Amino acid sequence: MLYLVNQLFKVYFRINKLHLCKPLIRAIDCSPYKDSFPILQQATYKYFVGRKAMFDSNYKSADEFLSFAFCKCPSLYTKNKRLILIYLVPVKMLLGFMPEKKILEKYNILEFYELSCALKEGNVRKFDEVIQKHEIFFIKFGIYLIVEKLKIIAYRNLFRKVYLLVIN
């Protein structure tokens, strides 16, 4: 049953009909067997539910689901782990956790490292340059608007630095 639901998720995400996912999520969440499915199928399910939560701006749930999917995905599936991280990293950044360069290098998603450096510095110009430089990557994976929301964090860090300069 979960395999079929995961296949439907793939189709719905591909044709951009995310509203059709709600009944499937409800059906699985109400199922008494939801914990007895194979762990790989559960990880795939959590990946899609996490992506749906991310697009619904429910970042805490997205973090929880995508983190579960990343942890339960076997290490030999590096392509899948990379795909999960592409959605997990911006969610973590919105929640205030910046990624380590080592992990981003391992999965070849260094676009986020430049972004996190700009956020930490509060450098809005550098942030805009990084977004413009990697715009195609962010649009391809459908995370451009979520990455744009990170600009608020860049402004916050900039204002914090200015404030610290003024009071000293």
Coordinates of N, CA and C in Angstrom, one line a residue:
M1 N 0.8 -1.2 0.0 CA 0.0 0.0 0.0 C 0.9 1.3 0.0
L2 N 1.9 1.3 0.8 CA 2.8 2.5 0.9 C 3.5 2.7 -0.4
Y3 N 3.9 1.6 -1.0 CA 4.6 1.7 -2.3 C 3.8 2.4 -3.3
L4 N 2.5 2.0 -3.4 CA 1.6 2.7 -4.3 C 1.4 4.2 -4.0
V5 N 1.3 4.5 -2.7 CA 1.1 5.9 -2.3 C 2.4 6.7 -2.7
N6 N 3.6 6.1 -2.5 CA 4.8 6.8 -2.9 C 4.9 7.0 -4.4
Q7 N 4.4 6.1 -5.2 CA 4.3 6.2 -6.6 C 3.4 7.4 -7.0
L8 N 2.2 7.4 -6.3 CA 1.3 8.5 -6.6 C 1.9 9.9 -6.2
F9 N 2.6 9.9 -5.1 CA 3.3 11.2 -4.7 C 4.3 11.6 -5.8
K10 N 5.0 10.7 -6.4 CA 6.0 11.0 -7.5 C 5.2 11.7 -8.6
V11 N 4.1 11.1 -9.0 CA 3.3 11.6 -10.1 C 2.8 13.0 -9.7
Y12 N 2.2 13.1 -8.6 CA 1.6 14.4 -8.2 C 2.6 15.5 -8.1
F13 N 3.8 15.2 -7.6 CA 4.8 16.2 -7.5 C 5.3 16.6 -8.9
R14 N 5.4 15.6 -9.8 CA 5.9 15.9 -11.1 C 4.9 16.7 -11.9
I15 N 3.6 16.5 -11.7 CA 2.6 17.3 -12.5 C 2.1 18.5 -11.6
N16 N 2.7 18.7 -10.5 CA 2.4 19.9 -9.6 C 1.0 19.9 -9.2
K17 N 0.5 18.8 -8.7 CA -0.9 18.7 -8.1 C -0.8 18.3 -6.7
L18 N -0.1 19.1 -5.9 CA 0.1 18.8 -4.5 C -1.1 18.7 -3.6
H19 N -2.2 19.3 -4.0 CA -3.4 19.2 -3.3 C -4.0 17.8 -3.3
L20 N -3.6 17.0 -4.2 CA -4.1 15.6 -4.3 C -3.4 14.7 -3.3
C21 N -2.3 15.2 -2.6 CA -1.6 14.4 -1.7 C -2.3 14.3 -0.3
K22 N -3.1 15.3 0.0 CA -3.8 15.3 1.3 C -4.5 14.0 1.7
P23 N -5.4 13.5 0.8 CA -6.1 12.3 1.1 C -5.2 11.1 1.3
L24 N -4.1 11.1 0.5 CA -3.1 10.0 0.7 C -2.4 10.0 2.0
I25 N -2.1 11.2 2.5 CA -1.4 11.4 3.8 C -2.4 11.0 4.9
R26 N -3.6 11.5 4.8 CA -4.6 11.1 5.8 C -4.8 9.6 5.9
A27 N -4.8 8.9 4.7 CA -5.0 7.5 4.7 C -3.9 6.7 5.3
I28 N -2.7 7.2 5.1 CA -1.5 6.5 5.7 C -1.4 6.8 7.2
D29 N -1.7 8.1 7.5 CA -1.6 8.4 9.0 C -2.6 7.7 9.8
C30 N -3.8 7.4 9.2 CA -4.8 6.7 10.0 C -4.7 5.2 10.0
S31 N -3.8 4.7 9.1 CA -3.6 3.3 9.0 C -2.9 2.7 10.3
P32 N -3.5 1.6 10.8 CA -2.8 1.0 12.0 C -1.5 0.3 11.6
Y33 N -1.2 0.1 10.3 CA 0.0 -0.6 9.9 C 1.1 0.4 9.5
K34 N 1.0 1.7 9.7 CA 1.9 2.6 9.2 C 3.3 2.4 9.6
D35 N 3.5 1.8 10.8 CA 4.9 1.6 11.3 C 5.4 0.2 10.9
S36 N 4.6 -0.6 10.3 CA 5.0 -1.9 9.9 C 5.5 -2.0 8.5
F37 N 5.4 -0.9 7.7 CA 5.9 -0.9 6.4 C 7.4 -1.0 6.3
P38 N 8.0 -1.4 5.3 CA 9.5 -1.5 5.2 C 10.1 -0.1 5.4
I39 N 11.2 0.0 6.0 CA 11.8 1.3 6.4 C 12.1 2.2 5.2
L40 N 12.5 1.6 4.1 CA 12.8 2.3 2.9 C 11.6 3.0 2.3
Q41 N 10.4 2.3 2.4 CA 9.2 2.9 2.0 C 8.7 4.0 2.9
Q42 N 9.0 3.8 4.2 CA 8.6 4.8 5.2 C 9.5 6.1 4.9
A43 N 10.8 5.9 4.6 CA 11.7 7.0 4.3 C 11.2 7.8 3.1
T44 N 10.8 7.1 2.1 CA 10.3 7.7 0.8 C 9.1 8.5 1.1
Y45 N 8.2 7.9 1.9 CA 6.9 8.5 2.3 C 7.2 9.8 3.1
K46 N 8.1 9.8 4.0 CA 8.4 10.9 4.9 C 9.1 12.0 4.0
Y47 N 9.9 11.6 3.0 CA 10.5 12.6 2.1 C 9.4 13.4 1.4
F48 N 8.4 12.7 0.8 CA 7.4 13.4 0.1 C 6.5 14.2 1.0
V49 N 6.2 13.7 2.2 CA 5.4 14.5 3.2 C 6.2 15.7 3.7
G50 N 7.5 15.5 3.8 CA 8.3 16.6 4.2 C 8.4 17.7 3.2
R51 N 8.5 17.3 1.9 CA 8.4 18.3 0.8 C 7.1 19.0 0.8
K52 N 6.0 18.3 1.0 CA 4.7 18.9 1.0 C 4.6 19.9 2.2
A53 N 5.1 19.5 3.3 CA 5.1 20.4 4.5 C 5.9 21.7 4.2
M54 N 7.0 21.5 3.6 CA 7.9 22.6 3.2 C 7.2 23.6 2.3
F55 N 6.5 23.1 1.3 CA 5.7 24.0 0.4 C 4.5 24.6 1.1
D56 N 4.0 24.0 2.2 CA 2.9 24.6 2.9 C 3.4 25.5 4.0
S57 N 4.7 25.8 4.1 CA 5.4 26.7 5.0 C 5.3 26.1 6.5
N58 N 5.2 24.8 6.6 CA 5.2 24.2 7.9 C 6.6 23.6 8.1
Y59 N 7.5 24.5 8.5 CA 9.0 24.1 8.5 C 9.4 23.2 9.6
K60 N 8.7 23.2 10.7 CA 9.1 22.3 11.8 C 8.7 20.9 11.4
S61 N 7.6 20.7 10.8 CA 7.2 19.3 10.3 C 8.1 18.9 9.2
A62 N 8.4 19.8 8.3 CA 9.2 19.5 7.1 C 10.6 19.0 7.7
D63 N 11.1 19.7 8.6 CA 12.4 19.4 9.2 C 12.3 18.0 9.8
E64 N 11.3 17.7 10.5 CA 11.1 16.4 11.2 C 11.0 15.2 10.1
F65 N 10.2 15.4 9.1 CA 10.0 14.4 8.1 C 11.3 14.2 7.2
L66 N 11.8 15.3 6.8 CA 13.0 15.2 5.9 C 14.2 14.6 6.7
S67 N 14.3 15.0 8.0 CA 15.4 14.5 8.8 C 15.3 13.0 9.0
F68 N 14.1 12.5 9.2 CA 13.8 11.1 9.3 C 14.2 10.4 8.0
A69 N 13.8 10.9 6.9 CA 14.1 10.4 5.6 C 15.6 10.3 5.3
F70 N 16.3 11.3 5.7 CA 17.8 11.4 5.5 C 18.5 10.3 6.4
C71 N 18.0 10.2 7.7 CA 18.6 9.3 8.6 C 18.4 7.8 8.2
K72 N 17.2 7.6 7.7 CA 16.8 6.2 7.4 C 17.3 5.7 6.0
C73 N 17.7 6.7 5.2 CA 18.1 6.3 3.8 C 19.5 5.7 3.9
P74 N 19.7 4.5 3.4 CA 21.1 3.9 3.5 C 22.2 4.7 2.8
S75 N 23.4 4.7 3.4 CA 24.5 5.5 2.9 C 24.8 5.2 1.4
L76 N 24.6 4.0 1.0 CA 24.9 3.7 -0.4 C 24.0 4.4 -1.4
Y77 N 22.9 4.9 -1.0 CA 22.0 5.7 -1.9 C 22.3 7.2 -1.8
T78 N 23.6 7.5 -2.3 CA 24.0 8.9 -2.1 C 23.2 9.9 -3.0
K79 N 22.7 9.4 -4.1 CA 21.8 10.3 -4.9 C 20.5 10.7 -4.2
N80 N 20.0 9.7 -3.5 CA 18.7 10.0 -2.8 C 19.0 10.9 -1.6
K81 N 20.1 10.6 -0.9 CA 20.5 11.4 0.3 C 20.8 12.9 -0.2
R82 N 21.4 13.1 -1.3 CA 21.6 14.4 -1.9 C 20.3 15.1 -2.1
L83 N 19.4 14.4 -2.7 CA 18.0 14.9 -3.0 C 17.3 15.3 -1.8
I84 N 17.4 14.5 -0.7 CA 16.8 14.9 0.5 C 17.4 16.1 1.1
L85 N 18.7 16.2 1.1 CA 19.4 17.4 1.6 C 19.1 18.7 0.9
I86 N 18.9 18.6 -0.4 CA 18.5 19.8 -1.2 C 17.3 20.4 -0.6
Y87 N 16.4 19.7 -0.1 CA 15.2 20.2 0.5 C 15.4 20.5 2.0
L88 N 16.2 19.6 2.7 CA 16.4 19.7 4.1 C 17.2 20.9 4.5
V89 N 18.2 21.2 3.8 CA 19.2 22.3 4.1 C 18.5 23.7 4.2
P90 N 17.7 24.1 3.2 CA 17.0 25.4 3.3 C 16.0 25.4 4.5
V91 N 15.4 24.3 4.8 CA 14.4 24.2 5.9 C 15.2 24.4 7.2
K92 N 16.3 23.7 7.3 CA 17.2 23.9 8.5 C 17.7 25.3 8.6
M93 N 18.1 25.9 7.5 CA 18.6 27.3 7.5 C 17.5 28.3 8.0
L94 N 16.2 28.0 7.5 CA 15.1 28.9 8.0 C 14.9 28.7 9.5
L95 N 15.2 27.6 10.0 CA 15.0 27.3 11.4 C 16.2 27.8 12.2
G96 N 17.3 28.2 11.6 CA 18.4 28.8 12.3 C 19.7 27.9 12.3
F97 N 19.7 26.7 11.7 CA 20.8 25.8 11.7 C 21.5 25.9 10.4
M98 N 22.8 26.3 10.4 CA 23.6 26.4 9.2 C 24.3 25.1 8.9
P99 N 24.4 24.7 7.7 CA 25.1 23.4 7.3 C 26.6 23.5 7.4
E100 N 27.2 22.3 7.7 CA 28.7 22.3 7.7 C 29.2 22.0 6.2
K101 N 30.3 22.6 5.9 CA 30.9 22.5 4.6 C 31.2 21.1 4.2
K102 N 31.6 20.3 5.2 CA 32.0 18.9 5.0 C 30.8 18.1 4.4
I103 N 29.6 18.3 5.0 CA 28.5 17.5 4.5 C 28.1 18.0 3.1
L104 N 28.1 19.3 2.9 CA 27.7 19.8 1.6 C 28.7 19.4 0.5
E105 N 30.0 19.3 0.9 CA 31.0 18.8 -0.1 C 30.7 17.3 -0.4
K106 N 30.4 16.6 0.6 CA 30.2 15.1 0.4 C 29.1 14.9 -0.6
Y107 N 28.0 15.7 -0.5 CA 26.9 15.4 -1.4 C 26.8 16.4 -2.6
N108 N 27.9 17.2 -2.8 CA 28.0 18.1 -3.9 C 26.9 19.1 -4.0
I109 N 26.6 19.8 -2.9 CA 25.6 20.9 -2.9 C 26.2 22.1 -2.2
L110 N 27.4 22.5 -2.7 CA 28.1 23.6 -2.2 C 27.4 25.0 -2.4
E111 N 26.4 25.0 -3.2 CA 25.6 26.2 -3.4 C 25.1 26.7 -2.1
F112 N 24.7 25.8 -1.2 CA 24.2 26.2 0.1 C 25.3 26.7 1.0
Y113 N 26.6 26.3 0.8 CA 27.6 26.8 1.6 C 27.9 28.3 1.4
E114 N 27.9 28.7 0.2 CA 28.1 30.2 -0.1 C 26.9 31.0 0.5
L115 N 25.7 30.4 0.4 CA 24.5 31.0 0.9 C 24.6 31.2 2.4
S116 N 25.0 30.1 3.1 CA 25.1 30.1 4.6 C 26.2 31.1 5.0
C117 N 27.3 31.2 4.3 CA 28.4 32.2 4.6 C 27.8 33.6 4.5
A118 N 27.0 33.9 3.5 CA 26.4 35.2 3.4 C 25.4 35.5 4.5
L119 N 24.7 34.5 4.9 CA 23.7 34.6 6.0 C 24.4 34.9 7.3
K120 N 25.5 34.2 7.6 CA 26.2 34.3 8.9 C 26.8 35.7 8.9
E121 N 27.3 36.2 7.8 CA 28.0 37.5 7.8 C 26.9 38.7 7.8
G122 N 25.7 38.4 7.4 CA 24.7 39.4 7.3 C 25.0 40.2 6.1
N123 N 25.6 39.7 5.1 CA 26.0 40.3 3.9 C 24.9 40.2 2.8
V124 N 24.0 41.1 2.7 CA 22.9 41.0 1.8 C 23.3 41.1 0.4
R125 N 24.3 41.9 0.0 CA 24.8 41.9 -1.3 C 25.3 40.6 -1.8
K126 N 26.1 40.0 -0.9 CA 26.7 38.7 -1.3 C 25.6 37.6 -1.4
F127 N 24.6 37.7 -0.5 CA 23.4 36.8 -0.5 C 22.7 36.9 -1.9
D128 N 22.5 38.2 -2.3 CA 21.8 38.4 -3.6 C 22.7 37.8 -4.8
E129 N 24.0 38.0 -4.7 CA 24.9 37.5 -5.7 C 24.9 36.0 -5.8
V130 N 24.8 35.4 -4.6 CA 24.8 33.9 -4.6 C 23.5 33.4 -5.2
I131 N 22.4 34.0 -4.8 CA 21.1 33.6 -5.3 C 21.1 33.7 -6.9
Q132 N 21.6 34.8 -7.3 CA 21.6 35.1 -8.8 C 22.5 34.1 -9.5
K133 N 23.7 33.8 -8.8 CA 24.6 32.8 -9.4 C 24.1 31.4 -9.6
H134 N 23.3 31.0 -8.5 CA 22.8 29.6 -8.5 C 21.3 29.6 -8.7
E135 N 20.8 30.6 -9.4 CA 19.3 30.7 -9.6 C 18.8 29.5 -10.3
I136 N 19.4 29.0 -11.3 CA 18.9 27.9 -12.1 C 18.8 26.6 -11.2
F137 N 19.8 26.4 -10.4 CA 19.8 25.3 -9.5 C 18.6 25.4 -8.5
F138 N 18.4 26.5 -7.9 CA 17.3 26.7 -7.0 C 15.9 26.6 -7.7
I139 N 15.8 27.1 -8.9 CA 14.5 27.0 -9.6 C 14.3 25.5 -10.1
K140 N 15.3 24.9 -10.5 CA 15.2 23.5 -11.0 C 14.6 22.6 -9.9
F141 N 15.0 22.8 -8.6 CA 14.5 22.0 -7.5 C 13.3 22.6 -6.8
G142 N 12.8 23.7 -7.3 CA 11.6 24.3 -6.7 C 11.8 24.9 -5.4
I143 N 13.0 25.3 -5.0 CA 13.3 25.9 -3.7 C 13.6 27.4 -3.8
Y144 N 13.5 28.0 -4.9 CA 13.9 29.4 -5.1 C 13.2 30.3 -4.1
L145 N 11.9 30.1 -4.0 CA 11.1 31.0 -3.1 C 11.4 30.8 -1.6
I146 N 11.7 29.6 -1.3 CA 12.1 29.3 0.1 C 13.5 29.9 0.4
V147 N 14.4 29.8 -0.6 CA 15.7 30.4 -0.4 C 15.6 31.9 -0.3
E148 N 14.7 32.5 -1.1 CA 14.4 34.0 -1.0 C 14.0 34.4 0.4
K149 N 13.3 33.5 1.1 CA 12.8 33.8 2.5 C 14.0 33.9 3.4
L150 N 15.1 33.3 3.1 CA 16.3 33.4 3.9 C 16.9 34.8 4.0
K151 N 16.5 35.6 3.1 CA 17.0 37.0 3.1 C 16.6 37.7 4.4
I152 N 15.5 37.4 5.0 CA 15.1 38.0 6.3 C 16.2 37.7 7.3
I153 N 16.8 36.5 7.3 CA 17.8 36.1 8.2 C 19.1 36.9 7.9
A154 N 19.4 37.2 6.7 CA 20.5 38.0 6.3 C 20.4 39.4 6.9
Y155 N 19.2 40.0 6.7 CA 18.9 41.3 7.2 C 19.0 41.3 8.8
R156 N 18.4 40.3 9.4 CA 18.5 40.2 10.9 C 19.9 40.2 11.3
N157 N 20.8 39.4 10.7 CA 22.2 39.4 11.1 C 22.9 40.7 10.8
L158 N 22.5 41.4 9.7 CA 23.1 42.7 9.4 C 22.7 43.7 10.5
F159 N 21.5 43.7 10.8 CA 21.0 44.7 11.9 C 21.6 44.4 13.2
R160 N 21.8 43.1 13.5 CA 22.5 42.7 14.7 C 23.9 43.2 14.8
K161 N 24.6 43.1 13.7 CA 26.0 43.6 13.7 C 26.0 45.1 13.8
V162 N 25.1 45.8 13.1 CA 25.1 47.3 13.2 C 24.8 47.7 14.7
Y163 N 23.8 47.0 15.3 CA 23.4 47.3 16.7 C 24.6 47.1 17.6
L164 N 25.4 46.0 17.4 CA 26.5 45.7 18.3 C 27.6 46.8 18.1
L165 N 27.7 47.3 16.8 CA 28.7 48.4 16.6 C 28.3 49.7 17.3
V166 N 27.0 50.0 17.2 CA 26.4 51.2 17.8 C 26.6 51.2 19.3
I167 N 26.3 50.1 20.0 CA 26.3 50.1 21.5 C 27.7 50.0 22.0
N168 N 28.7 49.7 21.2 CA 30.1 49.6 21.7 C 30.7 50.9 21.4

